[in-house]
Short mmCIF file of N, CA and C in Angstrom, two decimals:
data_model
loop_
_atom_site.label_atom_id
_atom_site.label_comp_id
_atom_site.label_asym_id
_atom_site.label_seq_id
_atom_site.Cartn_x
_atom_site.Cartn_y
_atom_site.Cartn_z
N MET A 248 0.66 -1.17 0.03
CA MET A 248 -0.04 0.08 -0.10
C MET A 248 0.96 1.32 -0.09
N ILE A 249 0.62 2.18 -0.88
CA ILE A 249 1.35 3.51 -0.85
C ILE A 249 1.00 4.38 0.34
N ASP A 250 2.08 4.79 0.90
CA ASP A 250 1.71 5.72 2.11
C ASP A 250 1.83 7.04 1.84
N VAL A 251 0.71 7.60 1.40
CA VAL A 251 0.66 8.90 0.93
C VAL A 251 0.01 9.76 1.93
N PRO A 252 0.38 11.00 2.17
CA PRO A 252 -0.35 11.79 3.08
C PRO A 252 -1.57 12.31 2.66
N LEU A 253 -2.59 12.53 3.58
CA LEU A 253 -3.93 12.92 3.16
C LEU A 253 -3.90 14.18 2.53
N GLU A 254 -3.13 15.13 2.91
CA GLU A 254 -3.09 16.55 2.41
C GLU A 254 -3.02 16.51 0.70
N ARG A 255 -2.35 15.45 0.16
CA ARG A 255 -2.21 15.37 -1.24
C ARG A 255 -3.38 14.85 -2.06
N VAL A 256 -4.43 14.07 -1.27
CA VAL A 256 -5.43 13.61 -1.97
C VAL A 256 -6.96 14.13 -1.48
N LEU A 257 -6.96 14.92 -0.35
CA LEU A 257 -8.27 15.45 0.10
C LEU A 257 -8.88 16.45 -0.88
N THR A 258 -10.22 16.35 -0.79
CA THR A 258 -11.11 17.35 -1.48
C THR A 258 -11.00 18.69 -0.82
N GLN A 259 -10.30 19.65 -1.43
CA GLN A 259 -9.91 20.80 -0.80
C GLN A 259 -11.29 21.68 -0.61
N SER A 260 -12.06 21.49 -1.72
CA SER A 260 -13.20 22.27 -1.73
C SER A 260 -14.37 21.56 -1.30
N GLY A 261 -14.13 20.71 -0.17
CA GLY A 261 -15.39 19.98 0.23
C GLY A 261 -16.44 20.90 0.59
N ARG A 262 -17.69 20.45 0.37
CA ARG A 262 -18.84 21.46 0.51
C ARG A 262 -19.15 21.40 2.02
N THR A 263 -19.51 22.47 2.51
CA THR A 263 -20.03 22.54 3.94
C THR A 263 -21.41 23.16 4.02
N ILE A 264 -21.96 22.92 5.30
CA ILE A 264 -23.49 23.43 5.40
C ILE A 264 -23.40 23.79 6.96
N ARG A 265 -24.45 24.67 7.25
CA ARG A 265 -24.57 25.00 8.82
C ARG A 265 -25.77 24.06 9.27
N PRO A 266 -25.70 23.78 10.53
CA PRO A 266 -26.69 22.78 11.16
C PRO A 266 -28.20 23.38 10.98
N GLU A 267 -28.33 24.56 11.00
CA GLU A 267 -29.78 25.18 11.00
C GLU A 267 -30.26 25.40 9.52
N ALA A 268 -29.38 25.00 8.61
CA ALA A 268 -30.00 24.93 7.20
C ALA A 268 -31.00 23.85 6.89
N PRO A 269 -32.12 24.22 6.05
CA PRO A 269 -33.11 23.20 5.95
C PRO A 269 -32.58 21.98 5.23
N VAL A 270 -33.03 20.89 5.39
CA VAL A 270 -32.74 19.61 4.83
C VAL A 270 -32.88 19.73 3.31
N THR A 271 -33.87 20.45 2.83
CA THR A 271 -34.07 20.69 1.33
C THR A 271 -32.86 21.28 0.72
N GLU A 272 -32.22 22.16 1.50
CA GLU A 272 -30.95 22.71 0.82
C GLU A 272 -29.94 21.70 0.69
N ALA A 273 -29.79 20.96 1.78
CA ALA A 273 -28.78 19.86 1.73
C ALA A 273 -28.99 18.84 0.46
N ALA A 274 -30.41 18.50 0.43
CA ALA A 274 -30.63 17.52 -0.59
C ALA A 274 -30.29 18.03 -2.02
N LYS A 275 -30.56 19.31 -2.11
CA LYS A 275 -30.24 20.06 -3.67
C LYS A 275 -28.89 20.03 -3.76
N ARG A 276 -28.07 20.39 -2.70
CA ARG A 276 -26.55 20.19 -2.88
C ARG A 276 -25.89 18.92 -3.13
N LEU A 277 -26.59 17.84 -2.52
CA LEU A 277 -26.06 16.44 -2.62
C LEU A 277 -26.49 15.94 -3.99
N ARG A 278 -27.47 16.60 -4.74
CA ARG A 278 -27.61 15.99 -6.09
C ARG A 278 -26.55 16.20 -7.08
N ASP A 279 -25.70 17.04 -6.76
CA ASP A 279 -24.46 17.35 -7.56
C ASP A 279 -23.50 16.04 -7.41
N PRO A 280 -23.26 15.45 -8.51
CA PRO A 280 -22.39 14.24 -8.47
C PRO A 280 -20.93 14.45 -7.90
N ASP A 281 -20.51 15.67 -7.92
CA ASP A 281 -19.33 15.97 -7.28
C ASP A 281 -19.44 16.20 -5.86
N VAL A 282 -20.45 16.07 -5.18
CA VAL A 282 -20.74 16.29 -3.76
C VAL A 282 -21.10 14.99 -3.04
N PRO A 283 -20.14 14.25 -2.52
CA PRO A 283 -20.56 13.02 -1.96
C PRO A 283 -21.16 13.17 -0.55
N ALA A 284 -20.84 14.24 0.06
CA ALA A 284 -21.19 14.57 1.45
C ALA A 284 -21.11 16.13 1.76
N LEU A 285 -21.82 16.42 2.74
CA LEU A 285 -21.63 17.89 3.20
C LEU A 285 -21.27 17.79 4.66
N VAL A 286 -20.07 18.52 4.86
CA VAL A 286 -19.63 18.49 6.26
C VAL A 286 -20.37 19.68 7.06
N VAL A 287 -20.93 19.43 8.20
CA VAL A 287 -21.74 20.54 8.90
C VAL A 287 -20.66 21.21 9.78
N LEU A 288 -20.67 22.42 9.67
CA LEU A 288 -19.76 23.29 10.51
C LEU A 288 -20.44 24.34 11.36
N GLU A 289 -20.10 24.58 12.47
CA GLU A 289 -20.45 25.70 13.46
C GLU A 289 -19.08 26.42 13.53
N ASP A 290 -19.15 27.69 13.05
CA ASP A 290 -17.80 28.45 12.92
C ASP A 290 -16.93 27.55 12.14
N GLU A 291 -15.66 27.22 12.68
CA GLU A 291 -14.85 26.35 11.69
C GLU A 291 -14.75 25.05 12.24
N THR A 292 -15.58 24.66 13.19
CA THR A 292 -15.63 23.31 13.82
C THR A 292 -16.56 22.36 13.16
N VAL A 293 -15.94 21.14 12.83
CA VAL A 293 -16.90 20.24 12.34
C VAL A 293 -17.87 19.63 13.45
N VAL A 294 -19.16 19.63 13.17
CA VAL A 294 -20.12 19.16 14.15
C VAL A 294 -20.82 17.98 13.61
N GLY A 295 -20.89 17.75 12.40
CA GLY A 295 -21.64 16.51 11.77
C GLY A 295 -21.21 16.30 10.19
N ILE A 296 -21.79 15.47 9.69
CA ILE A 296 -21.81 15.12 8.10
C ILE A 296 -23.28 14.71 7.80
N VAL A 297 -23.63 15.11 6.52
CA VAL A 297 -24.70 14.73 5.98
C VAL A 297 -24.49 14.05 4.66
N THR A 298 -25.01 12.97 4.45
CA THR A 298 -24.86 12.15 3.19
C THR A 298 -26.20 12.00 2.56
N GLU A 299 -26.12 11.48 1.30
CA GLU A 299 -27.45 11.09 0.50
C GLU A 299 -28.25 10.18 1.45
N SER A 300 -27.53 9.21 2.06
CA SER A 300 -28.36 8.29 2.86
C SER A 300 -29.07 8.95 4.07
N ASP A 301 -28.43 9.81 4.74
CA ASP A 301 -29.12 10.60 5.70
C ASP A 301 -30.43 11.15 5.31
N VAL A 302 -30.31 11.82 4.06
CA VAL A 302 -31.53 12.70 3.69
C VAL A 302 -32.51 11.50 3.22
N VAL A 303 -32.27 10.27 2.71
CA VAL A 303 -33.15 9.26 2.16
C VAL A 303 -33.85 8.73 3.39
N ALA A 304 -32.96 8.43 4.48
CA ALA A 304 -33.63 7.93 5.72
C ALA A 304 -34.51 8.91 6.40
N PHE A 305 -34.26 10.35 6.29
CA PHE A 305 -34.97 11.28 6.94
C PHE A 305 -36.55 11.06 6.10
N VAL A 306 -36.23 11.26 4.68
CA VAL A 306 -37.62 11.25 3.88
C VAL A 306 -38.51 9.99 4.26
N ALA A 307 -37.74 8.80 4.31
CA ALA A 307 -38.54 7.49 4.50
C ALA A 307 -39.19 7.67 5.89
N GLU A 308 -38.71 8.38 6.95
CA GLU A 308 -39.30 8.49 8.19
C GLU A 308 -40.32 9.68 8.44
N THR A 309 -40.16 10.63 7.78
CA THR A 309 -41.16 11.82 7.88
C THR A 309 -41.05 12.73 6.57
N LEU A 310 -41.99 13.49 6.48
CA LEU A 310 -41.80 14.52 5.43
C LEU A 310 -41.79 15.76 6.04
N GLU A 311 -41.80 16.05 7.35
CA GLU A 311 -41.83 17.30 8.04
C GLU A 311 -40.60 18.12 7.81
N PRO A 312 -40.75 19.42 7.58
CA PRO A 312 -39.42 20.13 7.28
C PRO A 312 -38.51 20.16 8.54
N ARG A 313 -37.40 19.97 8.33
CA ARG A 313 -36.37 19.91 9.40
C ARG A 313 -34.97 20.57 9.02
N SER A 314 -34.28 20.68 10.03
CA SER A 314 -33.04 21.45 9.78
C SER A 314 -31.83 20.29 9.50
N VAL A 315 -30.75 20.47 8.97
CA VAL A 315 -29.66 19.67 8.84
C VAL A 315 -29.21 19.16 10.02
N GLY A 316 -29.17 19.90 11.11
CA GLY A 316 -28.88 19.49 12.62
C GLY A 316 -29.66 18.18 12.98
N ALA A 317 -30.91 18.05 12.53
CA ALA A 317 -31.69 17.01 12.79
C ALA A 317 -31.44 15.66 12.11
N VAL A 318 -30.67 15.71 11.00
CA VAL A 318 -30.44 14.58 10.24
C VAL A 318 -29.03 14.13 10.06
N MET A 319 -28.25 15.05 10.46
CA MET A 319 -26.89 14.85 10.26
C MET A 319 -26.21 13.83 11.20
N SER A 320 -25.25 13.07 10.83
CA SER A 320 -24.74 12.07 11.68
C SER A 320 -23.68 12.88 12.62
N SER A 321 -23.91 12.74 13.98
CA SER A 321 -22.98 13.23 14.94
C SER A 321 -22.91 12.29 16.04
N PRO A 322 -21.87 12.17 16.79
CA PRO A 322 -20.70 12.96 16.68
C PRO A 322 -20.05 12.35 15.22
N VAL A 323 -19.13 13.21 14.69
CA VAL A 323 -18.69 12.77 13.34
C VAL A 323 -17.12 12.35 13.55
N THR A 324 -16.72 11.46 13.04
CA THR A 324 -15.32 10.86 13.02
C THR A 324 -14.52 11.91 11.96
N THR A 325 -13.51 12.45 12.44
CA THR A 325 -12.52 13.27 11.83
C THR A 325 -11.22 12.69 11.61
N ILE A 326 -10.31 13.14 10.91
CA ILE A 326 -8.78 12.89 10.90
C ILE A 326 -8.07 13.98 10.49
N SER A 327 -6.85 14.12 11.22
CA SER A 327 -5.89 15.16 10.90
C SER A 327 -5.37 15.09 9.47
N ARG A 328 -5.04 16.37 8.98
CA ARG A 328 -4.51 16.35 7.74
C ARG A 328 -3.11 15.90 7.57
N ARG A 329 -2.48 15.76 8.81
CA ARG A 329 -1.12 15.18 8.88
C ARG A 329 -1.05 13.59 8.79
N GLU A 330 -2.25 12.88 8.85
CA GLU A 330 -2.25 11.44 8.79
C GLU A 330 -2.04 10.94 7.45
N SER A 331 -1.87 9.77 7.30
CA SER A 331 -1.63 8.96 6.09
C SER A 331 -2.87 8.51 5.44
N LEU A 332 -2.83 8.12 4.23
CA LEU A 332 -3.94 7.35 3.56
C LEU A 332 -4.22 6.10 4.30
N VAL A 333 -3.08 5.51 4.62
CA VAL A 333 -3.25 4.13 5.56
C VAL A 333 -4.08 4.47 6.78
N ALA A 334 -3.85 5.46 7.29
CA ALA A 334 -4.39 5.81 8.71
C ALA A 334 -6.03 6.17 8.46
N ALA A 335 -6.15 6.81 7.38
CA ALA A 335 -7.61 7.15 6.86
C ALA A 335 -8.39 5.90 6.70
N ALA A 336 -7.81 5.07 5.85
CA ALA A 336 -8.45 3.72 5.50
C ALA A 336 -8.79 2.84 6.94
N GLU A 337 -7.82 2.81 7.77
CA GLU A 337 -8.02 2.16 8.90
C GLU A 337 -9.16 2.78 9.86
N THR A 338 -9.15 4.13 9.65
CA THR A 338 -10.23 4.82 10.55
C THR A 338 -11.59 4.52 10.00
N MET A 339 -11.52 4.64 8.64
CA MET A 339 -12.97 4.24 7.97
C MET A 339 -13.46 2.97 8.24
N ARG A 340 -12.54 1.99 8.28
CA ARG A 340 -12.97 0.64 8.44
C ARG A 340 -13.30 0.56 9.89
N ALA A 341 -12.63 0.89 10.91
CA ALA A 341 -12.80 0.95 12.30
C ALA A 341 -14.23 1.58 12.66
N ASP A 342 -14.61 2.51 11.99
CA ASP A 342 -15.69 3.32 12.32
C ASP A 342 -16.85 3.32 11.54
N GLY A 343 -16.61 2.44 10.44
CA GLY A 343 -17.74 2.08 9.50
C GLY A 343 -18.38 3.35 8.73
N VAL A 344 -17.41 4.33 8.35
CA VAL A 344 -17.95 5.36 7.57
C VAL A 344 -17.27 5.63 6.16
N LYS A 345 -17.79 6.21 5.21
CA LYS A 345 -17.29 6.38 3.83
C LYS A 345 -16.54 7.66 3.69
N HIS A 346 -16.94 8.68 4.65
CA HIS A 346 -16.41 10.03 4.29
C HIS A 346 -15.72 10.39 5.70
N LEU A 347 -14.53 11.10 5.64
CA LEU A 347 -13.95 11.69 6.71
C LEU A 347 -13.50 13.19 6.50
N PRO A 348 -14.20 13.96 7.35
CA PRO A 348 -13.71 15.28 7.22
C PRO A 348 -12.38 15.45 7.86
N VAL A 349 -11.34 16.17 7.05
CA VAL A 349 -10.05 16.43 7.40
C VAL A 349 -9.96 17.75 8.07
N VAL A 350 -9.25 17.70 9.45
CA VAL A 350 -9.10 18.94 10.07
C VAL A 350 -7.67 19.27 10.40
N SER A 351 -7.35 20.62 10.48
CA SER A 351 -6.04 20.81 11.15
C SER A 351 -6.32 21.71 12.20
N ASP A 352 -5.69 21.43 13.33
CA ASP A 352 -5.97 22.16 14.66
C ASP A 352 -7.33 22.49 14.82
N GLY A 353 -8.19 21.44 14.68
CA GLY A 353 -9.61 21.50 14.86
C GLY A 353 -10.43 22.10 13.91
N ALA A 354 -9.85 22.78 12.82
CA ALA A 354 -10.55 23.48 11.77
C ALA A 354 -10.78 22.81 10.61
N TYR A 355 -11.90 22.79 9.95
CA TYR A 355 -12.08 21.89 8.70
C TYR A 355 -11.28 22.43 7.51
N CYS A 356 -10.63 21.53 6.91
CA CYS A 356 -9.87 21.96 5.65
C CYS A 356 -10.10 20.85 4.45
N GLY A 357 -10.93 20.01 4.54
CA GLY A 357 -11.14 19.26 3.24
C GLY A 357 -11.85 17.79 3.67
N LEU A 358 -12.21 17.03 2.63
CA LEU A 358 -12.89 15.80 2.81
C LEU A 358 -12.14 14.59 2.14
N VAL A 359 -12.13 13.55 2.74
CA VAL A 359 -11.56 12.46 2.15
C VAL A 359 -12.73 11.20 2.08
N SER A 360 -12.84 10.52 1.07
CA SER A 360 -13.84 9.51 0.93
C SER A 360 -13.37 8.14 0.53
N ALA A 361 -13.95 7.14 0.76
CA ALA A 361 -13.53 5.77 0.36
C ALA A 361 -13.05 5.77 -1.05
N SER A 362 -13.87 6.28 -1.88
CA SER A 362 -13.53 6.34 -3.34
C SER A 362 -12.37 7.08 -3.67
N THR A 363 -11.91 8.11 -2.83
CA THR A 363 -10.74 8.79 -2.96
C THR A 363 -9.55 7.98 -2.61
N LEU A 364 -9.69 7.04 -1.65
CA LEU A 364 -8.76 6.15 -1.29
C LEU A 364 -8.30 5.11 -2.14
N ALA A 365 -9.42 4.66 -2.93
CA ALA A 365 -9.33 3.29 -3.54
C ALA A 365 -8.20 3.30 -4.51
N PRO A 366 -7.78 4.23 -5.40
CA PRO A 366 -6.63 4.09 -6.35
C PRO A 366 -5.41 4.00 -5.65
N TYR A 367 -5.28 4.41 -4.42
CA TYR A 367 -3.96 4.23 -3.59
C TYR A 367 -3.93 2.87 -2.74
N LEU A 368 -4.86 2.11 -2.95
CA LEU A 368 -4.82 0.85 -2.12
C LEU A 368 -4.20 -0.30 -2.68
N SER A 369 -3.59 -0.21 -3.90
CA SER A 369 -2.80 -1.13 -4.59
C SER A 369 -3.30 -2.63 -4.41
N ARG A 370 -4.29 -3.13 -5.06
CA ARG A 370 -4.77 -4.48 -5.05
C ARG A 370 -5.58 -4.82 -3.83
N ARG A 371 -5.59 -3.97 -2.85
CA ARG A 371 -6.45 -4.24 -1.61
C ARG A 371 -7.89 -3.55 -1.83
N ARG A 372 -8.58 -4.05 -0.97
CA ARG A 372 -9.99 -3.49 -1.01
C ARG A 372 -10.30 -2.78 0.62
N LEU A 373 -10.85 -1.73 0.52
CA LEU A 373 -11.28 -1.01 1.52
C LEU A 373 -12.56 -1.50 1.82
N GLU A 374 -12.77 -2.33 2.90
CA GLU A 374 -14.01 -2.88 3.29
C GLU A 374 -14.60 -2.16 4.42
N ILE A 375 -15.80 -1.54 4.32
CA ILE A 375 -16.42 -0.77 5.44
C ILE A 375 -17.72 -1.46 5.56
N ASP A 376 -17.86 -1.89 6.73
CA ASP A 376 -19.22 -2.50 7.32
C ASP A 376 -19.99 -1.56 8.30
N ARG A 377 -20.90 -0.91 7.63
CA ARG A 377 -21.83 -0.39 8.53
C ARG A 377 -23.00 -1.18 8.96
N GLU A 378 -23.68 -0.92 9.91
CA GLU A 378 -24.60 -1.84 10.49
C GLU A 378 -25.62 -2.28 9.38
N ASP A 379 -26.15 -1.37 8.74
CA ASP A 379 -27.40 -1.73 7.74
C ASP A 379 -26.76 -1.39 6.36
N ASP A 380 -25.53 -1.13 6.25
CA ASP A 380 -25.05 -0.78 4.81
C ASP A 380 -23.64 -1.21 4.48
N PRO A 381 -23.53 -2.48 4.53
CA PRO A 381 -22.11 -3.02 4.10
C PRO A 381 -21.82 -2.63 2.76
N ILE A 382 -20.46 -2.23 2.49
CA ILE A 382 -20.08 -1.84 1.18
C ILE A 382 -18.52 -2.44 1.00
N ARG A 383 -18.20 -2.43 -0.24
CA ARG A 383 -16.76 -2.69 -0.37
C ARG A 383 -16.49 -1.81 -1.60
N ILE A 384 -15.28 -1.17 -1.48
CA ILE A 384 -14.75 -0.41 -2.48
C ILE A 384 -13.69 -1.22 -3.27
N ASP A 385 -14.03 -1.31 -4.78
CA ASP A 385 -13.05 -2.09 -5.44
C ASP A 385 -11.80 -1.18 -5.78
N ALA A 386 -10.72 -1.62 -5.45
CA ALA A 386 -9.45 -0.70 -5.45
C ALA A 386 -9.13 -0.54 -6.85
N GLU A 387 -9.42 -1.23 -7.92
CA GLU A 387 -9.06 -1.23 -9.22
C GLU A 387 -9.71 0.02 -9.91
N ASP A 388 -11.10 0.40 -9.70
CA ASP A 388 -11.81 1.49 -10.39
C ASP A 388 -12.62 2.28 -9.38
N GLY A 389 -12.53 2.05 -8.16
CA GLY A 389 -13.11 2.86 -7.04
C GLY A 389 -14.72 2.87 -6.98
N ARG A 390 -15.30 1.80 -7.69
CA ARG A 390 -16.78 1.64 -7.76
C ARG A 390 -17.14 1.07 -6.37
N GLU A 391 -18.29 1.49 -5.96
CA GLU A 391 -18.82 0.90 -4.79
C GLU A 391 -19.68 -0.50 -4.97
N ILE A 392 -19.38 -1.56 -4.40
CA ILE A 392 -20.07 -2.71 -4.65
C ILE A 392 -20.57 -3.34 -3.31
N PRO A 393 -22.07 -3.57 -3.47
CA PRO A 393 -22.58 -4.28 -2.15
C PRO A 393 -21.48 -5.42 -1.56
N ALA A 394 -21.46 -5.51 -0.29
CA ALA A 394 -20.44 -6.58 0.25
C ALA A 394 -20.76 -7.84 -0.13
N GLY A 395 -21.89 -8.20 -0.43
CA GLY A 395 -22.41 -9.54 -0.70
C GLY A 395 -21.89 -10.09 -2.03
N GLU A 396 -21.42 -9.18 -3.04
CA GLU A 396 -21.19 -9.57 -4.42
C GLU A 396 -19.88 -9.69 -4.53
#
């Protein structure tokens, strides 16, 4: 496995949103294929993360208007920009997450996802087992594949 610092591969322009923003705003932003997740910030501090699956689960449960703070995943797992890709992969695997906000001295500076890591995993697979959403990232092309396949 190539030991590359996260600073070289993180999404610098990772999209952010405030916890009081409406879920509809988050849903609109997440429709962009280049936006895998929205990092929820209060000031410069990461307080949560919102993904498509969070919005889908919310819609499945209720149609009441809510804020992002009501549907975001929190507490959120973060990683220091000084860590390596290996450390990011191990953190994702251990915590069962697909996206990691990257921080420097507690301030948000970018986002790294399982598909970002896949090209650097050299014939290995990043397997992430979330309780109701097991996935496997194929290291050859970065596609998400259900774990049972």
